Every structure is written in structure tokens, then in C-alpha cells.
Short mmCIF file of C-alpha atoms and ligand atoms in Angstrom, two decimals:
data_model
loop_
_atom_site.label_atom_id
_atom_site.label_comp_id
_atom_site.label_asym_id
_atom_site.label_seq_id
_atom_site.Cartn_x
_atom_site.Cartn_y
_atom_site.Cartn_z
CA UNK O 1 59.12 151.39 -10.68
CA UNK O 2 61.37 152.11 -13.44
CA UNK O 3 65.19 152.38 -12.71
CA UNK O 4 67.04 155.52 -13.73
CA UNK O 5 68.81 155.16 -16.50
CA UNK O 6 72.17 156.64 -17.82
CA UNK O 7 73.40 157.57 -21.17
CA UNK O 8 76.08 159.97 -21.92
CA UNK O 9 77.15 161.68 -24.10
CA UNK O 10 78.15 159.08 -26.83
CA UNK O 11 75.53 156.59 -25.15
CA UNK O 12 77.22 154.06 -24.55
CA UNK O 13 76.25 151.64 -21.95
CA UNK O 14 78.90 149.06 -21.56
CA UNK O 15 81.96 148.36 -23.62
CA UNK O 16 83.60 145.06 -24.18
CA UNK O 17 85.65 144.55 -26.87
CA UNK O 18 89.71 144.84 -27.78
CA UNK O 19 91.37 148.17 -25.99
CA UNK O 20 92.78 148.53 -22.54
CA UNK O 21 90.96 146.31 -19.56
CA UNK O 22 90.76 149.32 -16.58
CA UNK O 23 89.71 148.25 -13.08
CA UNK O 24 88.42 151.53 -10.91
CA UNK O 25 88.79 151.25 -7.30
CA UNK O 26 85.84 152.98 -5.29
CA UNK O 27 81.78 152.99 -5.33
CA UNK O 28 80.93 156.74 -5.05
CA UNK O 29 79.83 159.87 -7.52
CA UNK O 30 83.59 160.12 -8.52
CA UNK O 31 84.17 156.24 -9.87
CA UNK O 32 81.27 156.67 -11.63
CA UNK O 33 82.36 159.61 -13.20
CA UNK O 34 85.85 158.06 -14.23
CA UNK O 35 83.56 155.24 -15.63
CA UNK O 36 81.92 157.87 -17.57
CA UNK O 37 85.00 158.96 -19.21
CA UNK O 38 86.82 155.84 -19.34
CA UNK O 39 83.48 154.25 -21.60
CA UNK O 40 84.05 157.64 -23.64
CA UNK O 41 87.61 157.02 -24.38
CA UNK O 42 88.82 155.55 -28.08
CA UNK O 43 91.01 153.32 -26.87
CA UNK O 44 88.88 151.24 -23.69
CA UNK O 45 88.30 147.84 -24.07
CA UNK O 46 86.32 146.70 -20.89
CA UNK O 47 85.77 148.88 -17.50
CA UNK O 48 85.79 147.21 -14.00
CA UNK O 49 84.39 148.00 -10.48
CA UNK O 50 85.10 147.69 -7.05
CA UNK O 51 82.98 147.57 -5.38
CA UNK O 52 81.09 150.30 -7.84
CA UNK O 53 77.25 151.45 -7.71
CA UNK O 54 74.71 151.06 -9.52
CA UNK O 55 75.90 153.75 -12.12
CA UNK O 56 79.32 151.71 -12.69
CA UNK O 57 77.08 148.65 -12.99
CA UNK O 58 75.54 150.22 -16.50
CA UNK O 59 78.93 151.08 -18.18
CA UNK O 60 81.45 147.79 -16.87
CA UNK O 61 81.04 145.14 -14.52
CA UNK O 62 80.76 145.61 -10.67
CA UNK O 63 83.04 143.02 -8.03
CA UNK O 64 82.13 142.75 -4.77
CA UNK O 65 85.47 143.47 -3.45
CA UNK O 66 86.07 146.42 -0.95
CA UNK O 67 88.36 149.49 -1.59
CA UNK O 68 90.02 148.19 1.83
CA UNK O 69 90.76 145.05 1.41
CA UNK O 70 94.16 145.02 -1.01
CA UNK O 71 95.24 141.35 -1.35
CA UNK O 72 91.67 141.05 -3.27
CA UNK O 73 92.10 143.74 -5.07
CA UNK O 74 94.80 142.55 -6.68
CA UNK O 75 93.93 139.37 -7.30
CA UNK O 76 91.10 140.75 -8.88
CA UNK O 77 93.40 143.27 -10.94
CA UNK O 78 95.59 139.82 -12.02
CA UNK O 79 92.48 137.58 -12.75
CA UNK O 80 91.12 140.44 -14.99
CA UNK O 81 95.12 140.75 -16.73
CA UNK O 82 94.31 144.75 -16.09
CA UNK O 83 96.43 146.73 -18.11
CA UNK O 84 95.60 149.67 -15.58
CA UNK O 85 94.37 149.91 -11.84
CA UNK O 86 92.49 153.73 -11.46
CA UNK O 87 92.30 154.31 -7.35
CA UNK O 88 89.09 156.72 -6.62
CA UNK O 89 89.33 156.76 -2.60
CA UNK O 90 92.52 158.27 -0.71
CA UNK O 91 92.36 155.48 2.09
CA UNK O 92 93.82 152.60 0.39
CA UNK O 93 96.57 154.89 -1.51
CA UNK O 94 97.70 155.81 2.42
CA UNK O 95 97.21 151.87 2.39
CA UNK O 96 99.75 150.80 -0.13
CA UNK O 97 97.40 149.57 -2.54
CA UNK O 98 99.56 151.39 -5.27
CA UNK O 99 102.69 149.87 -3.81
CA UNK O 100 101.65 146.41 -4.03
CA UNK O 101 99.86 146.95 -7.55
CA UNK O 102 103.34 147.84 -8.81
CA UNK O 103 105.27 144.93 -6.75
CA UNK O 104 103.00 142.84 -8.99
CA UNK O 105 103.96 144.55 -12.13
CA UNK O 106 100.38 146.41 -12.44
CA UNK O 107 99.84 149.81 -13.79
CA UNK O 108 98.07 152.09 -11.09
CA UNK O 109 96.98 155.33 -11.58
CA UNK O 110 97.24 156.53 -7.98
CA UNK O 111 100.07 157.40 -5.63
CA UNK O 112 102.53 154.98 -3.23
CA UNK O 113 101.89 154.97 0.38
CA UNK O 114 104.45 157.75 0.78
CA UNK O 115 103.61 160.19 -1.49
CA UNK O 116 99.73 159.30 0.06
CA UNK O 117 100.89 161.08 2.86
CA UNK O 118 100.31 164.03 1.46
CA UNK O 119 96.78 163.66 2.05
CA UNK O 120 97.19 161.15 5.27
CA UNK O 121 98.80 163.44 7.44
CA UNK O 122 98.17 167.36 7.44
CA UNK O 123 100.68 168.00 9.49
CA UNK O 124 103.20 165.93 6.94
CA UNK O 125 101.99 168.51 4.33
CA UNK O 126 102.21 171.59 6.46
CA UNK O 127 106.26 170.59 6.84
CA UNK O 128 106.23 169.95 2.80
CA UNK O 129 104.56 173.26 1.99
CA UNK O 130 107.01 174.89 4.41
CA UNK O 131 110.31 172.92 3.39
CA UNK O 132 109.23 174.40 -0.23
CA UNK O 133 107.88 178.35 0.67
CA UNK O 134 104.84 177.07 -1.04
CA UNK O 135 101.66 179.62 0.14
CA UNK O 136 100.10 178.25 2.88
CA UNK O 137 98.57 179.64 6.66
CA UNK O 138 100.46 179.35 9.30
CA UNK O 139 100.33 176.26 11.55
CA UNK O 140 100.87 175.33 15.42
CA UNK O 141 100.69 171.52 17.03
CA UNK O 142 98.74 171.54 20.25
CA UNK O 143 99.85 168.70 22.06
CA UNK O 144 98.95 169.59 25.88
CA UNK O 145 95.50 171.07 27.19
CA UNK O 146 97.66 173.81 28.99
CA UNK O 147 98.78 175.09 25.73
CA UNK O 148 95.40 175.72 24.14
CA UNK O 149 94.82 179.17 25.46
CA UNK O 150 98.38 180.27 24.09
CA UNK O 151 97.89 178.78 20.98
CA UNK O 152 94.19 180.37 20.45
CA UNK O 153 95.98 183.87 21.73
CA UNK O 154 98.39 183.73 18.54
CA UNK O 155 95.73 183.68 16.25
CA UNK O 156 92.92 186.09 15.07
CA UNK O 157 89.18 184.30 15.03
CA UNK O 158 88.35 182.73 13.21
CA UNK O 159 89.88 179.81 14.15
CA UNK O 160 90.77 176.79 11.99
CA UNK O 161 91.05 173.55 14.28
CA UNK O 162 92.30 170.54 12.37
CA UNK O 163 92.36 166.70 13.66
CA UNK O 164 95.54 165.25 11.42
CA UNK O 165 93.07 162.14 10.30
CA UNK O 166 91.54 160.64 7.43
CA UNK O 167 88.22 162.40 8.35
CA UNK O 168 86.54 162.64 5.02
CA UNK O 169 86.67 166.65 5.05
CA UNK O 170 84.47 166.42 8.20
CA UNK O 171 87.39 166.90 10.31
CA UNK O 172 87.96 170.35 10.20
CA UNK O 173 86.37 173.33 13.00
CA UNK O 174 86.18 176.89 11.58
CA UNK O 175 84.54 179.21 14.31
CA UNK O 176 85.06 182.54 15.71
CA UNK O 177 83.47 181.17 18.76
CA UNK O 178 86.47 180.88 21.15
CA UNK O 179 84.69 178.01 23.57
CA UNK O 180 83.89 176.40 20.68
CA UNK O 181 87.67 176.01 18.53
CA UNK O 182 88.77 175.28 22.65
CA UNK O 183 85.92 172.36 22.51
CA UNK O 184 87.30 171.27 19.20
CA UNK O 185 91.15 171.38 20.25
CA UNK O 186 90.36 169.44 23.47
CA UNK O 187 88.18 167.03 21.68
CA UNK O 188 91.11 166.34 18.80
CA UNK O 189 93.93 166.22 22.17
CA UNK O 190 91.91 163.61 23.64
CA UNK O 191 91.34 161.49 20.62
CA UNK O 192 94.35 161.80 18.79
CA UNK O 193 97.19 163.22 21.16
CA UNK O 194 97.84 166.20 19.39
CA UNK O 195 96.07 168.34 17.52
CA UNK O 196 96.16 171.60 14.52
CA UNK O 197 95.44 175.36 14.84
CA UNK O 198 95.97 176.65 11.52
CA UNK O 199 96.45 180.36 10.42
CA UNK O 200 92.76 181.25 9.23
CA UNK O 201 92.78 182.22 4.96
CA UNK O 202 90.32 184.18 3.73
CA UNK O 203 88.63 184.57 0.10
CA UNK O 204 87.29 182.27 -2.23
CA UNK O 205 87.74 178.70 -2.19
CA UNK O 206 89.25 176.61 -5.40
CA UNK O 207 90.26 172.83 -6.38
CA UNK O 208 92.85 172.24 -8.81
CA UNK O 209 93.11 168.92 -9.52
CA UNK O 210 96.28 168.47 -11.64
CA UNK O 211 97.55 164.60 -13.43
CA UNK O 212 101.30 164.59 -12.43
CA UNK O 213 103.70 162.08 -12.73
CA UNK O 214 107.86 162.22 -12.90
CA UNK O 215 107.61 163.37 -16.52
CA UNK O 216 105.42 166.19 -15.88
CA UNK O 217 101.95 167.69 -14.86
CA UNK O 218 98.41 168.79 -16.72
CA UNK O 219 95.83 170.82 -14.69
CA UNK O 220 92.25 170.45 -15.46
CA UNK O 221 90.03 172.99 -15.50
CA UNK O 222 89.33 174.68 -11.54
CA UNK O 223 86.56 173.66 -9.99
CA UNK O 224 85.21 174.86 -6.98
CA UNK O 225 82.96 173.17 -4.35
CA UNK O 226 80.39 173.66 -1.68
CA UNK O 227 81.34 171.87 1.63
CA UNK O 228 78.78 172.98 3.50
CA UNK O 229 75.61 171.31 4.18
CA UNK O 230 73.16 174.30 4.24
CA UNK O 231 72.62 176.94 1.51
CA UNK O 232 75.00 180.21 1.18
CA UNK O 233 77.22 177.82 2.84
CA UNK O 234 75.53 177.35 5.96
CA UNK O 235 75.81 174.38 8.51
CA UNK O 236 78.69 171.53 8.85
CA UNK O 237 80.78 170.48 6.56
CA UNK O 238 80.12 167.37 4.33
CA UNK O 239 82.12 165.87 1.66
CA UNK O 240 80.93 168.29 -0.79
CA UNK O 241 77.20 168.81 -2.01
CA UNK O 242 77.94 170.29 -5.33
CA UNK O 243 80.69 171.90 -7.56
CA UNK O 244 81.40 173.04 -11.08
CA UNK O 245 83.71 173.97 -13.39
CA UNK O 246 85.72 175.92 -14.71
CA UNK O 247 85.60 178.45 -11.30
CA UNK O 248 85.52 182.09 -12.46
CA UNK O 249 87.89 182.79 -9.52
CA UNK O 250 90.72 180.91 -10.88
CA UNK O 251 91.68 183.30 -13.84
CA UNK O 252 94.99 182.69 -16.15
CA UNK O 253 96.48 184.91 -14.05
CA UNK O 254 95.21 183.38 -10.63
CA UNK O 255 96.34 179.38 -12.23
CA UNK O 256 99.57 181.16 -13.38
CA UNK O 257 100.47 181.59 -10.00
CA UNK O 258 98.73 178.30 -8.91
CA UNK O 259 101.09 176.81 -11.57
CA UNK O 260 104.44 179.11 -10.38
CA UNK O 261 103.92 179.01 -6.80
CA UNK O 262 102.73 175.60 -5.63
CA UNK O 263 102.72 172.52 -8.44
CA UNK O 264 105.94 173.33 -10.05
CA UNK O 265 107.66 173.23 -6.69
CA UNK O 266 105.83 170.38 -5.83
CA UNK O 267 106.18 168.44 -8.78
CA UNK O 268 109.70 169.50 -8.28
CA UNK O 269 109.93 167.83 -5.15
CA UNK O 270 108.06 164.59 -5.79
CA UNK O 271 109.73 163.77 -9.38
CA UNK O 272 113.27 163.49 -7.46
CA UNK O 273 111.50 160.99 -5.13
CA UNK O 274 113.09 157.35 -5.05
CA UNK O 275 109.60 156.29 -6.07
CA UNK O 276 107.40 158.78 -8.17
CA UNK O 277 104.37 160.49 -7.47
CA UNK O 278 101.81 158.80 -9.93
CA UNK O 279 98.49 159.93 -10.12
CA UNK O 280 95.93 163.17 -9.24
CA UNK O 281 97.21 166.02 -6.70
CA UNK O 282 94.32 167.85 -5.75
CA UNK O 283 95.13 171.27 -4.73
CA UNK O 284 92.56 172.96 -2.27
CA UNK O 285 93.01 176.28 -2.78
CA UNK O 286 92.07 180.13 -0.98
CA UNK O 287 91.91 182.96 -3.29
CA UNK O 288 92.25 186.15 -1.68
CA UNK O 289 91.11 189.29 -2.86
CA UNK O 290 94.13 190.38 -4.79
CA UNK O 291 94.32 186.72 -6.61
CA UNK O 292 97.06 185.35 -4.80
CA UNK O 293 96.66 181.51 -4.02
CA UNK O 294 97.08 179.61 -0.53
CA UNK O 295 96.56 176.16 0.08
CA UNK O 296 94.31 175.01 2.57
CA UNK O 297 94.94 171.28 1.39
CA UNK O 298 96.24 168.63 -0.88
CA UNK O 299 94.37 165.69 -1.59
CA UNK O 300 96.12 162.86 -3.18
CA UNK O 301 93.24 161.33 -5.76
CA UNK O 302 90.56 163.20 -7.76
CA UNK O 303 87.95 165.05 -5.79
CA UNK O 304 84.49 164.01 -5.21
CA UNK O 305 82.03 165.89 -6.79
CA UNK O 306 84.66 167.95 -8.35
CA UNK O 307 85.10 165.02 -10.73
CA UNK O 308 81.44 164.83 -11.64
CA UNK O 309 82.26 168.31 -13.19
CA UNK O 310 86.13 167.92 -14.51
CA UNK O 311 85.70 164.62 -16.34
CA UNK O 312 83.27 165.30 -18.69
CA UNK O 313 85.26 168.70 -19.51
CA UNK O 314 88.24 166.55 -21.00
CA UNK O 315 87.36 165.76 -24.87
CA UNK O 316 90.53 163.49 -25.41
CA UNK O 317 91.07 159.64 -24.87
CA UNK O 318 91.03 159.51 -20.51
CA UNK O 319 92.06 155.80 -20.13
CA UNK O 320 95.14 156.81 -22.48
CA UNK O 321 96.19 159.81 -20.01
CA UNK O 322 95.38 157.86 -16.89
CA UNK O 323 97.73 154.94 -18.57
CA UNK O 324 100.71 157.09 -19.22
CA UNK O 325 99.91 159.06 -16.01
CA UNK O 326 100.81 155.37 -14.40
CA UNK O 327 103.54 154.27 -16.92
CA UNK O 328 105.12 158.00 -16.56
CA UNK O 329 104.36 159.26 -19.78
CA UNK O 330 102.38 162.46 -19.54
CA UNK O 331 104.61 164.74 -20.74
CA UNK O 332 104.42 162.59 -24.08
CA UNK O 333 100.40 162.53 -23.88
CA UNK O 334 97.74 165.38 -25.54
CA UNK O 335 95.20 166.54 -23.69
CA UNK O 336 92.18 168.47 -25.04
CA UNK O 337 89.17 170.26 -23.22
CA UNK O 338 85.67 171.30 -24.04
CA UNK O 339 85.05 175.07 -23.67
CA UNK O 340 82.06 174.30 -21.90
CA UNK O 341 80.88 174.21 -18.09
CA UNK O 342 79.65 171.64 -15.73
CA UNK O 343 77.80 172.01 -12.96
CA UNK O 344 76.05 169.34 -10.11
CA UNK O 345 74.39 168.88 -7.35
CA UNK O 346 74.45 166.50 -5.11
CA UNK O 347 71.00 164.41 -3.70
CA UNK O 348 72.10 163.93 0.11
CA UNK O 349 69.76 160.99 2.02
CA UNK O 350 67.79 161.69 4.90
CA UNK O 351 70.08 163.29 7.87
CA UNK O 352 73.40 163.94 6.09
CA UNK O 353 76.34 164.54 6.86
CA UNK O 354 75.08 163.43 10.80
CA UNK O 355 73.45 160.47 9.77
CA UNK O 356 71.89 158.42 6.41
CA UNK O 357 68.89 157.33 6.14
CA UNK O 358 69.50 154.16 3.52
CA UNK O 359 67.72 151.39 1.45
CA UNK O 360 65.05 153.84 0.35
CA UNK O 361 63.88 153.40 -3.54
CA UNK O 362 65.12 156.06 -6.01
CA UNK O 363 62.05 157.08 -8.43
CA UNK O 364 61.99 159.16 -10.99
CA UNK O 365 60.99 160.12 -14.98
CA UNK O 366 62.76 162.65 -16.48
CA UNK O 367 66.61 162.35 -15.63
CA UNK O 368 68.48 162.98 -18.90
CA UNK O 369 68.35 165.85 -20.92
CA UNK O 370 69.78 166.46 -24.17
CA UNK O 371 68.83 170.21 -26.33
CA UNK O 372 71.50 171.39 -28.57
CA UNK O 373 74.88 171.65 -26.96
CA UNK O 374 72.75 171.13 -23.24
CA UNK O 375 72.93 167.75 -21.58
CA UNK O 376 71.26 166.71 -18.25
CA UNK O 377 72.50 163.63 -16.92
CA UNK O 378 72.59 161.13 -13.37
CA UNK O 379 76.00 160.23 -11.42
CA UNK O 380 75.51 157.59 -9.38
CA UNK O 381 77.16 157.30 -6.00
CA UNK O 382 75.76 155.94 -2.67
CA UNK O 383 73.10 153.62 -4.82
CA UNK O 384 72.23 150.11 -5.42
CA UNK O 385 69.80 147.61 -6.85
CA UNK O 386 67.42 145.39 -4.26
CA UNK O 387 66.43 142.09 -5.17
CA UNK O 388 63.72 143.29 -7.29
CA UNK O 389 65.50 145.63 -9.40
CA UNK O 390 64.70 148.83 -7.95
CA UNK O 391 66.94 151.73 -7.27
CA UNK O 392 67.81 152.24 -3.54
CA UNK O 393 70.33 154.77 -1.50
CA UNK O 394 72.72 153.30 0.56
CA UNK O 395 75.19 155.84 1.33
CA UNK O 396 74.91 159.80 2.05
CA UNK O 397 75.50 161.44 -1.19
CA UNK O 398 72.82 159.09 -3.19
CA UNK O 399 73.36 160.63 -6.54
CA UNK O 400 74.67 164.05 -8.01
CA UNK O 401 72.58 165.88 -11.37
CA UNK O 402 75.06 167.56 -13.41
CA UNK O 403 74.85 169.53 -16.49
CA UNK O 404 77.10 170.41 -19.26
CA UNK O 405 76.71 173.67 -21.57
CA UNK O 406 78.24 176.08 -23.10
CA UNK O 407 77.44 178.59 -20.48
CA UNK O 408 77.63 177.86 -16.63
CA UNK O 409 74.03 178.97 -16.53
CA UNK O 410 72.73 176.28 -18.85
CA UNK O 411 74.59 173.63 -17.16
CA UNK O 412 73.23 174.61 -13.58
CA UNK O 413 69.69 174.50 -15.46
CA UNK O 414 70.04 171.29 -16.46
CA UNK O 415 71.62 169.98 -13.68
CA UNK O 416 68.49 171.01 -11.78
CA UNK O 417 66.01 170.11 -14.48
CA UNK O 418 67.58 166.67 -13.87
CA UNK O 419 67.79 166.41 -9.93
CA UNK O 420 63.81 167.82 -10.30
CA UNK O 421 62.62 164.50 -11.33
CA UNK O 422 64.05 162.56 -9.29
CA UNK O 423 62.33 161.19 -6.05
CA UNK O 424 64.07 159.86 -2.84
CA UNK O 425 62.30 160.21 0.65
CA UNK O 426 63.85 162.78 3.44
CA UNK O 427 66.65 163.54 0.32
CA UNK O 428 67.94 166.85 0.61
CA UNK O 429 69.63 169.22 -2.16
CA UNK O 430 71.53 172.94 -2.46
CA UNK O 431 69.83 174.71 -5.01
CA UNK O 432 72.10 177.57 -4.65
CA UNK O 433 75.04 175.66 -6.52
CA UNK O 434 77.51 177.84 -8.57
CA UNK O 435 75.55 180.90 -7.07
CA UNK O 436 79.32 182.65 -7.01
CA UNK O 437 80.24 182.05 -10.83
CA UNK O 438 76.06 183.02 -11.60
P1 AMP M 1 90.06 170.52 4.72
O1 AMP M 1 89.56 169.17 5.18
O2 AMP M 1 91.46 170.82 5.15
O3 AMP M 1 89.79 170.74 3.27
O4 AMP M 1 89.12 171.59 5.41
C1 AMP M 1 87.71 171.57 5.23
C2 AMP M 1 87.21 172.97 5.00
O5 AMP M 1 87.57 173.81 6.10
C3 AMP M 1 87.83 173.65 3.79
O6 AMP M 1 87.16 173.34 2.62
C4 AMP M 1 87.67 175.11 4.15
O7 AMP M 1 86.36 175.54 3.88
C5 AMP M 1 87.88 175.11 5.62
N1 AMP M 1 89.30 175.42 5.93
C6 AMP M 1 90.29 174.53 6.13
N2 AMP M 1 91.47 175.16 6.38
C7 AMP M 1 91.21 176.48 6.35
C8 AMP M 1 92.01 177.64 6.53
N3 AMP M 1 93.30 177.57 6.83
N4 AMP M 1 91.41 178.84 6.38
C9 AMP M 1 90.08 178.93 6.08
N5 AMP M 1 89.27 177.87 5.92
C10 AMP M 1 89.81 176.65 6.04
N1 LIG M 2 85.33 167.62 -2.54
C1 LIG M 2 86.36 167.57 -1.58
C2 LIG M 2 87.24 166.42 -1.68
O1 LIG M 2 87.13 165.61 -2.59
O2 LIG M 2 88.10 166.28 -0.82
#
């Protein structure tokens, strides 16, 4: 059995040599996409994991430490002298990783427990957004079973029922069933004391993921995802089964506004912090019909897959924007894009987003593709080696295909030219990714 391999696009499997020493903190599709881009980047020297994949494994070295467990991780960061700390996952951000990493005198690319909130509590947001008239739907706090019926009365179906938890986007009801959003707000009441009915938004859904810091901000190019499970954005919600970029939806026009009405006011309000916001803010955005922007969410690190398809869009040095990012300097830095898309689509084991089915092996022949200005390649996320080498899945999202072109159609191509030769047992896919920009 022969173990996928990765190249991209400069090839380069694993760097080691003088430039900056960068330690990424996670294991899914989203580290390895950072990993990507930091092994592309003039001015790496060595790139770090932890824990990492399989995919990390091939461009830097892997540590068995866990994303939760922070005095490790920065040991680790100290024993390695790492001139930069990138955080993938939001949980140890709400954790104070970043505060600690700082405490020691270590660069992190990632925000302080505070500014985490952002992402840690929706309600905390709700009050931001309002505090700032930033575009968002309207929002009530359920805290007693007698008020549900009131509170589903002031709304229109459907209904948007939100636990205010760390839930991995699997938190969230949307249903015009009434006995069903009054299942979900009892459910939330019981487990969590209170609860979220938010104002439903309609239109077309959007990520934004913009590198701010106290100096100032850069957007990347919109992506847009596809939360749900089933095709034409059917079934429950998972952590996202495919995106791409850029997102016809989000025209100059449409990011103008993204730009006037919601990260200038935010950036606004979290450069005059005590401590400054360092690191991604991930808008999630609605587009209504007429183009005007609401959020639905803010996320406080890069998205996951939207990374798999924003990375590999940036053609100048990423370790030396994530570095000033964390030192405050990205007002000072260049950044430069491809004008091409990305597209990719996530392999899903067995039973996702209720279940995974792990520790199967992950065959295949054909999983990179290069033609002209067309490349086909594998990033890695819920994968590992056994003790004989092979390939296995042990998370839910195994592995995303993406594809880069110079048209959105060739990338989706590829990106399913790639995921077409790969094997995994009960694996499921969307082939319908990007259907809205095709
Ligand atoms: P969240 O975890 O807040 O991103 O919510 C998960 C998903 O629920 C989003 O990607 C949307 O598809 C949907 N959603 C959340 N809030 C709203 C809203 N206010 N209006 C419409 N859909 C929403
Ligand atoms: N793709 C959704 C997220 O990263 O939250």
C-alpha cells in the first residue's frame, strides 16, 4: 500500500535550514494548510507540529503534544527557541495559550483570551456587534422554559436557535419547524442555563477571514463554505465539507461594505484594547439580495476548510505576515495574491458529522495533478500513519482535494480528479462544491 504523497507547488517536502523556526498549533486540514504556505515562504527556516497529521509530518516535524494542554506547549515553543507560535484551533486561544506565549516573551500569531471571546461566547459578540451598529440579526436570551413561546412569537420561521458554546459549528438549529427550534431551546436551557434565538438572515453565505493586528488589517480573498452534510445543502451541519475561493458573492462593492461596515469598526474597537487583537478574525457573513452584509459570526482563528482554499491564494512570504501579524507590524508588511481560484472538498469518514468511523487505511494512485497553470493536490487532516506505514483516518474530515486554476471551474476539476483516486471505506464526499460560483 503506497502512502499518499504531497508536493506543492514549489515541492518542497521539508525545510530545515537558517530562516524563522514556526511552531503550528493544531492537527486538522487547516494546520496543514498553514504548513503548506509556511514551507512556501522565502524566509522559513524549520516548521513544527502539534500535534499535526500526517500531512504536517511531510513538510516539518510532528510533537506529540495536544492543542489543550498549554504548559507543554510552551515548553515545546522554548525548547524549539520559536521565533513564532501560529494557533490553528479557537479552543486554546479562549484558553490563554496566546497569553502565556507572550508572558514568556514568544511571538503568537493568535488572539489573548479576551479578544478569544469573540468566538467563545456568541452572546459576548452579539453585545460587541451591537455596542458598534455593526450589521447583525437581532438577538433574544431565553433563560426560562416559560419564555420560549414569547420568544418564538417575536420572530418569523425560520428560527435560528444558538447554544453560546464552543460547539464546533454543530451548535446551531435553523428550522421552520416550531416543535423543533422549541426542542432545541429547551435542550440548550437545560444544558447550559440560557440559551439564543437569533433574528433569522437570509441570502448567501460568505467568510472573510481578515489578518488584523493594532497596526492595521488585510482581507484575503472571500471564501465561502458548505456546512451542511448533504448535497444542495441538505442535512446537519458539520464543520464544513468544502469551500473555495474567491466567492463570486462578495463583489468590490459587497467587501467595500464588508470593509466600511464591520472590520473597520471592529478593528477600531480592538486596536484601543489594553492588549491587542493579534491574529485572524474570521467574519461569517449573509449576503442579502441587494449586497448588503450581516454577520452571522466571528471566529477568532482561520477557518477550516476555508484555509485549504485562502492559503494557497497568497503568493507573498506567509511566515513573514504571520510574524509581523504577532509583532504588530502589518501595516508595514506587502501582501500579494494569485488571480486564481481554489476549490476543495472534503473526504468525511464513515458516519460524519454523527459519528467517525476511524483507523481505516487511506489508498490511493493518482492524488496530485499538475497541467499548465492546474494543480491537484491532498490536505491532510484527520490522518495518521499505523505501525506499518500505512495511511489511516482518525478523525471526521480525513482529508480535503483541492484545486488551484485560473478559473473556478478548473480548480473544482481538479479538486475532484484528485479526491477520485483516493480510497477510504464508508468515506463520504459533496460533489456539488462551488455549485453557486459554477
Ligand atoms: P454559526 O455556528 O453561528 O456559524 O452557525 C452555523 C450555521 O447556521 C451558519 O453557517 C448558518 O448557515 C446558520 N446560521 C447561523 N446564524 C444564522 C442566522 N442568524 N441566520 C441564518 N442562518 C444562520
Ligand atoms: N468553516 C467554518 C469554520 O471554520 O468555523
Amino acid at each position: 500500500m503506497r502512502a499518499l504523497g504531497i508536493h506543492y507547488r514549489l515541492g518542497c517536502p521539508r525545510k530545515s535550514m537558517p530562516g524563522l523556526t514556526v511552531l503550528v498549533v493544531g492537527g486538522g486540514g487547516r494546520e496543514h494548510a498553514l504548513c503548506l504556505g509556511l514551507a512556501d515562504s522565502p524566509s522559513i527556516g524549520s516548521i513544527h507540529s502539534a500535534p499535526g497529521n500526517a500531512g504536517t509530518s511531510m513538510v516539518g516535524v510532528n510533537h506529540t503534544v495536544s492543542t489543550s494542554d498549554i504548559e507543554e506547549l510552551i515548553s515545546l515553543a522554548a525548547e524549539l527557541d520559536a521565533d513564532l507560535v501560529v494557533v490553528g484551533p479557537e479552543v486554546p486561544l479562549v484558553n490563554g495559550l496566546a497569553d502565556s506565549l507572550r508572558t514568556a516573551g514568544i511571538a503568537c500569531f493568535g488572539p489573548h483570551a479576551e479578544g478569544a471571546m469573540l468566538e467563545g461566547s456568541k452572546l459576548h459578540a452579539k453585545r460587541v456587534m451591537q455596542e458598534l451598529g455593526i450589521p447583525t440579526g437581532g438577538c433574544l436570551v431565553v433563560e426560562e422554559a416559560g419564555a420560549i413561546e414569547a420568544a418564538l412569537d417575536s420572530f418569523k420561521p425560520p428560527w435560528v436557535v444558538k447554544r453560546d458554546v464552543l460547539a464546533a459549528g454543530k451548535g446551531v438549529t435553523v428550522t421552520a419547524d416550531r416543535q423543533e427550534a422549541h426542542d432545541a431551546l429547551t435542550a440548550g436551557l437545560s444544558s447550559d442555563g440560557f440559551v439564543l434565538l437569533e433574528e433569522h438572515l437570509s441570502g448567501e453565505e460568505a467568510s472573510v477571514l481578515v489578518v488584523m493586528d493594532e497596526s492595521g488589517y488585510v482581507c484575503l480573498p472571500p471564501s465561502q463554505d458548505h456546512k451542511r452534510v448533504g448535497e444542495g445543502d441538505t442535512g446537519p451541519n458539520t464543520g464544513g465539507m468544502g469551500a473555495y475561493a474567491p466567492a463570486p458573492v462578495v463583489t468590490p462593492a459587497v467587501l467595500q461594505r464588508v470593509v466600511d461596515e464591520i472590520v473597520e469598526p471592529m478593528h477600531h474597537h480592538l486596536r484601543n484594547k489594553d492588549i491587542p487583537y493579534r491574529g485572524c478574525l474570521y467574519v461569517g457573513l449573509m449576503i442579502d439580495s441587494q449586497g448588503a452584509p450581516g454577520v452571522i459570526e466571528f471566529n477568532v482563528r482561520f477557518g477550516d476548510p476555508e484555509t485549504q482554499v485562502t492559503i494557497p491564494l497568497i503568493s507573498s512570504d506567509l511566515a513573514e505576515l504571520l510574524l509581523a501579524c504577532a509583532e504588530g507590524r502589518v501595516s508595514d508588511t506587502k501582501v500579494e495574491f494569485y488571480s486564481h481560484s481554489a476549490a476543495t472538498v472534503v473526504l468525511a469518514s464513515e458516519g460524519y458529522p454523527a459519528s467517525s468511523a476511524t483507523g481505516r487505511i487511506i489508498s490511493g494512485s493518482e492524488v496530485e495533478i499538475e497541467e499548465g497553470e492546474i494543480r491537484g493536490f491532498v490536505h491532510y487532516a484527520g490522518t495518521n500513519f499505523d505501525s506499518e506505514g500505512n495511511l489511516i483516518s482518525s478523525g471526521g474530515r480525513v482529508l480535503s482535494a483541492t484545486g488551484t486554476a485560473p478559473e473556478i471551474s478548473g480548480a473544482v476539476s481538479a479538486a475532484y480528479e484528485v479526491i477520485g483516486g483516493i480510497e477510504l471505506e464508508g468515506s463520504h464526499y459533496r460533489s456539488d462544491i462551488a455549485y453557486r460560483a459554477l
